[in-house]
mmCIF file of C-alpha atoms and ligand atoms in Angstrom:
data_model
loop_
_atom_site.group_PDB
_atom_site.id
_atom_site.type_symbol
_atom_site.label_atom_id
_atom_site.label_comp_id
_atom_site.label_asym_id
_atom_site.label_seq_id
_atom_site.Cartn_x
_atom_site.Cartn_y
_atom_site.Cartn_z
ATOM 1 C CA GLU A 130 57.326 66.659 -7.639
ATOM 2 C CA GLN A 131 53.581 67.279 -7.349
ATOM 3 C CA GLU A 132 53.920 70.772 -6.038
ATOM 4 C CA VAL A 133 55.461 71.986 -9.262
ATOM 5 C CA VAL A 134 52.594 71.085 -11.573
ATOM 6 C CA SER A 135 50.377 74.082 -12.195
ATOM 7 C CA GLY A 136 47.855 72.595 -14.577
ATOM 8 C CA ILE A 137 46.788 70.174 -17.255
ATOM 9 C CA ALA A 138 46.111 71.382 -20.787
ATOM 10 C CA TYR A 139 44.685 69.556 -23.744
ATOM 11 C CA SER A 140 43.902 70.048 -27.399
ATOM 12 C CA ARG A 141 41.556 67.967 -29.509
ATOM 13 C CA ASP A 142 42.349 70.033 -32.574
ATOM 14 C CA GLU A 143 45.240 67.812 -33.493
ATOM 15 C CA ALA A 144 45.394 65.514 -36.496
ATOM 16 C CA LYS A 145 48.487 63.311 -36.328
ATOM 17 C CA ILE A 146 50.443 62.558 -39.481
ATOM 18 C CA THR A 147 53.422 60.225 -39.510
ATOM 19 C CA LEU A 148 55.829 59.963 -42.429
ATOM 20 C CA THR A 149 57.762 56.743 -42.119
ATOM 21 C CA ARG A 150 61.384 56.300 -43.106
ATOM 22 C CA VAL A 151 62.251 59.855 -44.025
ATOM 23 C CA PRO A 152 65.880 59.855 -45.215
ATOM 24 C CA ASP A 153 68.032 60.826 -42.269
ATOM 25 C CA ARG A 154 70.302 63.289 -44.006
ATOM 26 C CA PRO A 155 70.610 67.070 -43.903
ATOM 27 C CA GLY A 156 67.843 68.776 -45.810
ATOM 28 C CA ALA A 157 65.192 66.108 -45.489
ATOM 29 C CA ALA A 158 63.159 67.899 -42.834
ATOM 30 C CA ALA A 159 63.540 71.272 -44.538
ATOM 31 C CA GLY A 160 62.340 69.723 -47.784
ATOM 32 C CA ILE A 161 59.094 68.698 -46.134
ATOM 33 C CA PHE A 162 58.366 71.779 -44.048
ATOM 34 C CA GLY A 163 59.045 74.149 -46.935
ATOM 35 C CA PRO A 164 55.917 73.175 -48.829
ATOM 36 C CA LEU A 165 53.891 72.849 -45.620
ATOM 37 C CA ALA A 166 54.837 76.400 -44.671
ATOM 38 C CA ASP A 167 54.214 77.679 -48.203
ATOM 39 C CA GLU A 168 50.710 76.260 -48.040
ATOM 40 C CA HIS A 169 50.177 77.907 -44.653
ATOM 41 C CA ILE A 170 49.407 74.596 -43.045
ATOM 42 C CA ASN A 171 49.026 75.039 -39.321
ATOM 43 C CA VAL A 172 51.532 72.675 -37.703
ATOM 44 C CA ASP A 173 51.588 72.204 -33.931
ATOM 45 C CA MET A 174 53.701 69.317 -32.672
ATOM 46 C CA ILE A 175 56.731 68.047 -34.548
ATOM 47 C CA VAL A 176 58.367 64.900 -33.192
ATOM 48 C CA GLN A 177 61.270 62.974 -34.626
ATOM 49 C CA ASN A 178 63.385 60.340 -32.899
ATOM 50 C CA VAL A 179 66.820 59.134 -33.887
ATOM 51 C CA SER A 180 67.153 56.788 -36.807
ATOM 52 C CA ALA A 181 67.821 53.144 -36.357
ATOM 53 C CA GLU A 182 70.071 51.435 -38.866
ATOM 54 C CA GLY A 183 69.214 52.202 -42.420
ATOM 55 C CA GLY A 184 69.606 55.927 -42.444
ATOM 56 C CA ALA A 185 65.923 56.753 -42.167
ATOM 57 C CA THR A 186 63.648 57.821 -39.356
ATOM 58 C CA ASP A 187 59.968 58.557 -38.788
ATOM 59 C CA LEU A 188 58.704 62.118 -38.649
ATOM 60 C CA THR A 189 55.395 62.834 -36.919
ATOM 61 C CA PHE A 190 53.639 66.142 -36.743
ATOM 62 C CA THR A 191 50.160 67.355 -35.944
ATOM 63 C CA VAL A 192 48.065 69.808 -37.903
ATOM 64 C CA THR A 193 44.768 71.423 -37.098
ATOM 65 C CA ARG A 194 41.797 69.409 -38.267
ATOM 66 C CA ALA A 195 40.887 72.202 -40.660
ATOM 67 C CA ASP A 196 44.217 71.740 -42.448
ATOM 68 C CA PHE A 197 44.251 67.945 -42.426
ATOM 69 C CA ASP A 198 42.885 67.355 -45.927
ATOM 70 C CA ARG A 199 45.170 69.926 -47.505
ATOM 71 C CA ALA A 200 48.180 68.538 -45.653
ATOM 72 C CA MET A 201 47.388 64.982 -46.731
ATOM 73 C CA LYS A 202 46.970 65.994 -50.362
ATOM 74 C CA LEU A 203 50.273 67.815 -50.352
ATOM 75 C CA LEU A 204 52.087 64.896 -48.785
ATOM 76 C CA ARG A 205 50.549 62.331 -51.136
ATOM 77 C CA ASP A 206 51.335 64.440 -54.192
ATOM 78 C CA ARG A 207 54.949 64.887 -53.188
ATOM 79 C CA GLN A 208 55.771 61.548 -51.623
ATOM 80 C CA SER A 209 58.586 60.631 -53.977
ATOM 81 C CA GLU A 210 60.101 64.089 -53.629
ATOM 82 C CA PHE A 211 59.959 63.962 -49.827
ATOM 83 C CA GLY A 212 61.306 60.447 -49.769
ATOM 84 C CA PHE A 213 59.153 58.875 -47.077
ATOM 85 C CA GLU A 214 57.888 55.328 -47.316
ATOM 86 C CA GLU A 215 54.400 55.479 -45.840
ATOM 87 C CA LEU A 216 51.946 58.156 -44.908
ATOM 88 C CA ARG A 217 50.113 57.285 -41.688
ATOM 89 C CA PRO A 218 47.412 59.674 -40.597
ATOM 90 C CA ASP A 219 45.394 59.454 -37.409
ATOM 91 C CA GLN A 220 42.766 62.010 -36.590
ATOM 92 C CA ASP A 221 41.617 60.294 -33.412
ATOM 93 C CA VAL A 222 44.135 61.747 -31.038
ATOM 94 C CA VAL A 223 44.163 64.316 -28.282
ATOM 95 C CA LYS A 224 47.248 66.159 -27.039
ATOM 96 C CA VAL A 225 47.405 66.238 -23.260
ATOM 97 C CA SER A 226 50.049 68.290 -21.489
ATOM 98 C CA VAL A 227 51.182 68.615 -17.915
ATOM 99 C CA ILE A 228 52.431 72.102 -17.191
ATOM 100 C CA GLY A 229 55.034 72.477 -14.520
ATOM 101 C CA VAL A 230 56.904 75.453 -13.223
ATOM 102 C CA GLY A 231 60.481 75.127 -12.140
ATOM 103 C CA MET A 232 60.834 71.445 -12.928
ATOM 104 C CA ARG A 233 64.493 70.736 -12.389
ATOM 105 C CA SER A 234 64.069 67.282 -13.821
ATOM 106 C CA HIS A 235 61.169 66.030 -15.904
ATOM 107 C CA ALA A 236 61.514 62.504 -14.540
ATOM 108 C CA GLY A 237 59.155 62.849 -11.579
ATOM 109 C CA VAL A 238 56.453 64.788 -13.373
ATOM 110 C CA ALA A 239 56.673 62.467 -16.372
ATOM 111 C CA LEU A 240 56.433 59.419 -14.143
ATOM 112 C CA THR A 241 53.277 60.666 -12.442
ATOM 113 C CA MET A 242 51.715 61.424 -15.817
ATOM 114 C CA PHE A 243 52.724 58.135 -17.440
ATOM 115 C CA LYS A 244 51.604 56.132 -14.403
ATOM 116 C CA ALA A 245 48.226 57.862 -14.225
ATOM 117 C CA LEU A 246 47.601 57.031 -17.880
ATOM 118 C CA ALA A 247 48.917 53.478 -17.541
ATOM 119 C CA ASP A 248 46.664 52.802 -14.559
ATOM 120 C CA LYS A 249 43.683 53.530 -16.783
ATOM 121 C CA GLY A 250 45.013 51.376 -19.596
ATOM 122 C CA ILE A 251 45.692 54.399 -21.821
ATOM 123 C CA ASN A 252 48.500 53.865 -24.304
ATOM 124 C CA ILE A 253 50.959 56.711 -24.884
ATOM 125 C CA GLN A 254 51.537 57.129 -28.626
ATOM 126 C CA VAL A 255 53.860 60.117 -28.781
ATOM 127 C CA ILE A 256 55.857 61.994 -26.131
ATOM 128 C CA SER A 257 57.353 65.456 -26.452
ATOM 129 C CA THR A 258 58.714 67.787 -23.785
ATOM 130 C CA SER A 259 59.743 71.367 -23.255
ATOM 131 C CA GLU A 260 61.116 73.169 -20.236
ATOM 132 C CA ILE A 261 57.689 73.601 -18.714
ATOM 133 C CA LYS A 262 55.654 70.819 -20.262
ATOM 134 C CA VAL A 263 55.359 67.105 -20.805
ATOM 135 C CA SER A 264 52.976 66.432 -23.687
ATOM 136 C CA VAL A 265 51.600 63.182 -25.002
ATOM 137 C CA LEU A 266 49.297 62.095 -27.786
ATOM 138 C CA ILE A 267 46.743 59.474 -26.807
ATOM 139 C CA ALA A 268 43.586 58.185 -28.435
ATOM 140 C CA GLU A 269 40.934 60.883 -28.417
ATOM 141 C CA GLU A 270 38.330 58.615 -26.821
ATOM 142 C CA TYR A 271 40.311 58.748 -23.572
ATOM 143 C CA THR A 272 40.247 62.542 -23.253
ATOM 144 C CA GLU A 273 37.967 62.874 -20.234
ATOM 145 C CA LEU A 274 39.374 59.807 -18.503
ATOM 146 C CA ALA A 275 42.929 61.074 -18.948
ATOM 147 C CA LEU A 276 42.138 64.575 -17.716
ATOM 148 C CA ARG A 277 40.330 63.270 -14.666
ATOM 149 C CA SER A 278 43.126 60.845 -13.776
ATOM 150 C CA LEU A 279 45.807 63.471 -14.234
ATOM 151 C CA HIS A 280 44.013 66.045 -12.103
ATOM 152 C CA THR A 281 43.749 63.474 -9.349
ATOM 153 C CA ALA A 282 47.313 62.256 -9.736
ATOM 154 C CA TYR A 283 48.702 65.760 -9.353
ATOM 155 C CA GLY A 284 46.352 66.789 -6.588
ATOM 156 C CA LEU A 285 44.622 69.353 -8.796
ATOM 157 C CA ASP A 286 41.062 68.224 -8.087
ATOM 158 C CA ALA A 287 38.734 70.905 -6.851
ATOM 159 C CA ALA A 288 38.715 70.742 -3.058
ATOM 160 C CA GLU B 283 57.589 84.236 -39.634
ATOM 161 C CA GLN B 284 60.910 85.819 -38.707
ATOM 162 C CA GLU B 285 59.395 88.547 -36.633
ATOM 163 C CA VAL B 286 58.052 86.073 -34.103
ATOM 164 C CA VAL B 287 61.385 84.510 -33.148
ATOM 165 C CA SER B 288 62.732 86.106 -30.001
ATOM 166 C CA GLY B 289 65.899 84.116 -29.527
ATOM 167 C CA ILE B 290 67.988 80.993 -29.875
ATOM 168 C CA ALA B 291 68.827 78.883 -26.821
ATOM 169 C CA TYR B 292 71.123 75.942 -26.476
ATOM 170 C CA SER B 293 72.298 73.422 -23.933
ATOM 171 C CA ARG B 294 75.410 71.306 -24.133
ATOM 172 C CA ASP B 295 74.568 69.610 -20.856
ATOM 173 C CA GLU B 296 72.575 66.936 -22.611
ATOM 174 C CA ALA B 297 73.531 63.289 -22.872
ATOM 175 C CA LYS B 298 71.182 61.464 -25.229
ATOM 176 C CA ILE B 299 70.010 57.963 -24.404
ATOM 177 C CA THR B 300 67.842 55.932 -26.762
ATOM 178 C CA LEU B 301 66.080 52.743 -25.734
ATOM 179 C CA THR B 302 65.089 50.843 -28.841
ATOM 180 C CA ARG B 303 61.924 48.807 -29.212
ATOM 181 C CA VAL B 304 60.249 49.590 -25.911
ATOM 182 C CA PRO B 305 56.998 47.603 -25.803
ATOM 183 C CA ASP B 306 54.238 49.900 -26.969
ATOM 184 C CA ARG B 307 51.662 49.081 -24.338
ATOM 185 C CA PRO B 308 50.299 50.970 -21.331
ATOM 186 C CA GLY B 309 52.740 51.027 -18.448
ATOM 187 C CA ALA B 310 55.943 50.698 -20.422
ATOM 188 C CA ALA B 311 56.972 54.340 -20.109
ATOM 189 C CA ALA B 312 55.934 54.517 -16.454
ATOM 190 C CA GLY B 313 57.999 51.421 -15.759
ATOM 191 C CA ILE B 314 61.111 53.169 -17.019
ATOM 192 C CA PHE B 315 60.627 56.615 -15.530
ATOM 193 C CA GLY B 316 59.762 55.250 -12.099
ATOM 194 C CA PRO B 317 63.289 54.076 -11.380
ATOM 195 C CA LEU B 318 64.820 57.113 -13.108
ATOM 196 C CA ALA B 319 62.782 59.391 -10.861
ATOM 197 C CA ASP B 320 63.550 57.319 -7.770
ATOM 198 C CA GLU B 321 67.250 57.721 -8.490
ATOM 199 C CA HIS B 322 66.779 61.476 -8.922
ATOM 200 C CA ILE B 323 68.189 61.348 -12.409
ATOM 201 C CA ASN B 324 67.855 64.725 -14.050
ATOM 202 C CA VAL B 325 65.896 64.173 -17.258
ATOM 203 C CA ASP B 326 65.404 67.009 -19.727
ATOM 204 C CA MET B 327 64.004 66.008 -23.132
ATOM 205 C CA ILE B 328 61.771 63.000 -23.601
ATOM 206 C CA VAL B 329 60.884 62.079 -27.175
ATOM 207 C CA GLN B 330 58.888 59.140 -28.393
ATOM 208 C CA ASN B 331 57.358 58.640 -31.835
ATOM 209 C CA VAL B 332 54.594 56.268 -32.792
ATOM 210 C CA SER B 333 55.367 52.615 -33.164
ATOM 211 C CA ALA B 334 55.665 50.973 -36.511
ATOM 212 C CA GLU B 335 54.392 47.443 -36.851
ATOM 213 C CA GLY B 336 55.532 45.145 -34.139
ATOM 214 C CA GLY B 337 54.133 46.863 -31.127
ATOM 215 C CA ALA B 338 57.347 48.546 -30.048
ATOM 216 C CA THR B 339 58.796 52.016 -30.359
ATOM 217 C CA ASP B 340 61.990 53.873 -29.516
ATOM 218 C CA LEU B 341 62.184 56.120 -26.489
ATOM 219 C CA THR B 342 64.842 58.816 -26.347
ATOM 220 C CA PHE B 343 65.571 61.105 -23.460
ATOM 221 C CA THR B 344 68.412 63.334 -22.395
ATOM 222 C CA VAL B 345 70.013 63.539 -18.978
ATOM 223 C CA THR B 346 72.565 65.924 -17.587
ATOM 224 C CA ARG B 347 76.113 64.790 -18.146
ATOM 225 C CA ALA B 348 76.572 64.478 -14.403
ATOM 226 C CA ASP B 349 73.820 61.854 -14.295
ATOM 227 C CA PHE B 350 74.826 59.952 -17.420
ATOM 228 C CA ASP B 351 76.815 57.183 -15.773
ATOM 229 C CA ARG B 352 74.176 56.529 -13.136
ATOM 230 C CA ALA B 353 71.437 56.506 -15.751
ATOM 231 C CA MET B 354 73.344 54.077 -17.955
ATOM 232 C CA LYS B 355 74.024 51.716 -15.058
ATOM 233 C CA LEU B 356 70.374 51.716 -14.057
ATOM 234 C CA LEU B 357 69.236 51.027 -17.605
ATOM 235 C CA ARG B 358 71.749 48.258 -18.182
ATOM 236 C CA ASP B 359 70.868 46.589 -14.899
ATOM 237 C CA ARG B 360 67.161 46.636 -15.623
ATOM 238 C CA GLN B 361 67.091 46.005 -19.355
ATOM 239 C CA SER B 362 65.031 42.837 -19.238
ATOM 240 C CA GLU B 363 62.579 44.429 -16.824
ATOM 241 C CA PHE B 364 62.165 47.527 -19.003
ATOM 242 C CA GLY B 365 61.857 45.442 -22.114
ATOM 243 C CA PHE B 366 63.923 47.463 -24.552
ATOM 244 C CA GLU B 367 66.139 45.837 -27.150
ATOM 245 C CA GLU B 368 69.182 48.097 -27.301
ATOM 246 C CA LEU B 369 70.633 50.887 -25.243
ATOM 247 C CA ARG B 370 72.122 53.585 -27.457
ATOM 248 C CA PRO B 371 73.868 56.436 -25.694
ATOM 249 C CA ASP B 372 75.367 59.504 -27.333
ATOM 250 C CA GLN B 373 77.026 62.189 -25.283
ATOM 251 C CA ASP B 374 78.117 64.251 -28.271
ATOM 252 C CA VAL B 375 74.949 66.227 -28.768
ATOM 253 C CA VAL B 376 73.777 69.753 -28.192
ATOM 254 C CA LYS B 377 70.159 70.833 -27.827
ATOM 255 C CA VAL B 378 69.415 73.933 -29.882
ATOM 256 C CA SER B 379 66.057 75.669 -29.582
ATOM 257 C CA VAL B 380 64.356 78.440 -31.467
ATOM 258 C CA ILE B 381 62.086 80.440 -29.202
ATOM 259 C CA GLY B 382 59.114 82.118 -30.759
ATOM 260 C CA VAL B 383 56.312 84.128 -29.307
ATOM 261 C CA GLY B 384 52.840 83.839 -30.704
ATOM 262 C CA MET B 385 53.661 81.268 -33.355
ATOM 263 C CA ARG B 386 50.294 80.342 -34.777
ATOM 264 C CA SER B 387 51.878 77.567 -36.763
ATOM 265 C CA HIS B 388 55.291 76.024 -36.209
ATOM 266 C CA ALA B 389 55.751 75.280 -39.901
ATOM 267 C CA GLY B 390 57.426 78.541 -40.891
ATOM 268 C CA VAL B 391 59.725 78.798 -37.905
ATOM 269 C CA ALA B 392 60.620 75.119 -38.176
ATOM 270 C CA LEU B 393 61.354 75.484 -41.875
ATOM 271 C CA THR B 394 63.748 78.378 -41.314
ATOM 272 C CA MET B 395 65.528 76.414 -38.602
ATOM 273 C CA PHE B 396 65.728 73.183 -40.555
ATOM 274 C CA LYS B 397 66.906 74.969 -43.695
ATOM 275 C CA ALA B 398 69.599 76.926 -41.859
ATOM 276 C CA LEU B 399 70.973 73.690 -40.446
ATOM 277 C CA ALA B 400 70.654 71.814 -43.729
ATOM 278 C CA ASP B 401 72.517 74.541 -45.596
ATOM 279 C CA LYS B 402 75.493 73.922 -43.320
ATOM 280 C CA GLY B 403 75.262 70.166 -43.728
ATOM 281 C CA ILE B 404 74.115 69.670 -40.131
ATOM 282 C CA ASN B 405 71.975 66.582 -39.626
ATOM 283 C CA ILE B 406 68.948 66.845 -37.346
ATOM 284 C CA GLN B 407 68.843 63.832 -35.029
ATOM 285 C CA VAL B 408 65.825 64.550 -32.839
ATOM 286 C CA ILE B 409 63.007 67.107 -33.074
ATOM 287 C CA SER B 410 60.673 68.150 -30.286
ATOM 288 C CA THR B 411 58.335 71.127 -30.051
ATOM 289 C CA SER B 412 56.267 73.070 -27.572
ATOM 290 C CA GLU B 413 54.004 76.064 -27.954
ATOM 291 C CA ILE B 414 56.905 78.485 -27.933
ATOM 292 C CA LYS B 415 59.843 76.378 -29.046
ATOM 293 C CA VAL B 416 61.238 74.162 -31.749
ATOM 294 C CA SER B 417 64.131 72.137 -30.340
ATOM 295 C CA VAL B 418 66.540 69.805 -32.082
ATOM 296 C CA LEU B 419 69.444 67.623 -31.071
ATOM 297 C CA ILE B 420 72.454 67.828 -33.375
ATOM 298 C CA ALA B 421 76.060 66.720 -33.052
ATOM 299 C CA GLU B 422 77.825 68.821 -30.439
ATOM 300 C CA GLU B 423 80.676 69.726 -32.779
ATOM 301 C CA TYR B 424 78.279 71.898 -34.765
ATOM 302 C CA THR B 425 77.233 74.082 -31.821
ATOM 303 C CA GLU B 426 78.832 77.360 -32.863
ATOM 304 C CA LEU B 427 78.099 76.848 -36.554
ATOM 305 C CA ALA B 428 74.446 76.134 -35.808
ATOM 306 C CA LEU B 429 74.034 79.109 -33.507
ATOM 307 C CA ARG B 430 75.648 81.472 -35.983
ATOM 308 C CA SER B 431 73.539 80.204 -38.899
ATOM 309 C CA LEU B 432 70.342 80.399 -36.887
ATOM 310 C CA HIS B 433 70.990 83.934 -35.686
ATOM 311 C CA THR B 434 71.539 84.983 -39.277
ATOM 312 C CA ALA B 435 68.554 83.059 -40.607
ATOM 313 C CA TYR B 436 66.196 84.734 -38.151
ATOM 314 C CA GLY B 437 67.740 88.161 -38.465
ATOM 315 C CA LEU B 438 68.993 88.136 -34.895
ATOM 316 C CA ASP B 439 72.569 89.132 -35.657
ATOM 317 C CA ALA B 440 73.866 92.126 -33.775
ATOM 318 C CA ALA B 441 73.348 95.186 -35.971
HETATM 319 C C1 LIG C 6 65.134 63.256 -40.762
HETATM 320 C C2 LIG C 6 65.563 64.680 -40.917
HETATM 321 O O1 LIG C 6 65.353 65.404 -39.737
HETATM 322 C C3 LIG C 6 67.037 64.817 -41.331
HETATM 323 N N1 LIG C 6 67.897 64.242 -40.339
HETATM 324 C C4 LIG C 6 67.359 66.277 -41.543
HETATM 325 O O2 LIG C 6 68.308 66.746 -41.002
HETATM 326 O O3 LIG C 6 66.676 66.978 -42.202
HETATM 327 C C1 LIG C 7 56.113 53.173 -25.361
HETATM 328 C C2 LIG C 7 55.316 53.616 -24.165
HETATM 329 O O1 LIG C 7 55.139 55.021 -24.180
HETATM 330 C C3 LIG C 7 53.965 52.938 -24.060
HETATM 331 N N1 LIG C 7 53.152 53.221 -25.207
HETATM 332 C C4 LIG C 7 53.272 53.399 -22.790
HETATM 333 O O2 LIG C 7 52.157 53.829 -22.839
HETATM 334 O O3 LIG C 7 53.809 53.392 -21.744
#
């Protein structure tokens, strides 16, 4: 699968915010993103997995560091309205993405990425994909190490 | 934000598989995608949120319906090796994506999408984003209703 990866991208301007146990019923996500959009908070990633038993699930999104304080204030002020249990911020993350063209399956590209990170002891906190990308959030201190390992893993090192 | 949405895409060829409580330590994801890649299983979405206490998190991915049975067999056979607690499949989903160009923030586009679905009582099971897309998994029975509501919400209806 290595021939399909065209590059590695990253963004340090990502502050991760997780809302735990958001009620898993229609309208819950809209109820949260309404105010965020009204306040013009710059949201990049949005990740939500299925709910386990209990009808609630965690919702994670990233905002630019410039909008972090405003986002946190909004979320704290409206916690009971939004219905989440805990507010878990983490500003020490970096988003790293592998960009592939024509990936029929993401399995091979994802494997190479996950293995390269694992081999350096880097824990993968969040995973999100699109047609042309596999993106992860990892601890920001690993930025250079991750980029170097990924370039090598995909054969993208300068000749 | 409506002017930046260029279209709505969807895929019914998505079988959702959730592995609950995958150990949240380096190597866990690689350990799962290695065999999936070796078996040439066609993986589309991969979504993982942060772990709550307990050092484990849920990992959800979708495979093509043609690969569902093979994927399930592989996962069942290797459950103890992969370390997850439960295997939760769901073939009755559709992936619906809003495609936007030049979205500075995803908040507005996501809000419109989430609200359109909420207004029709459609529950959002999984959310994943990329630079140009906000994608959700919803129950497959809502496909037409979701597409119609989203086209209207973004002003994409035929004139
Ligand atoms: C959790 C949240 O996404 C909820 N399921 C909703 O549809 O809004
Ligand atoms: C859960 C899984 O992603 C794990 N954190 C890993 O790095 O492999």
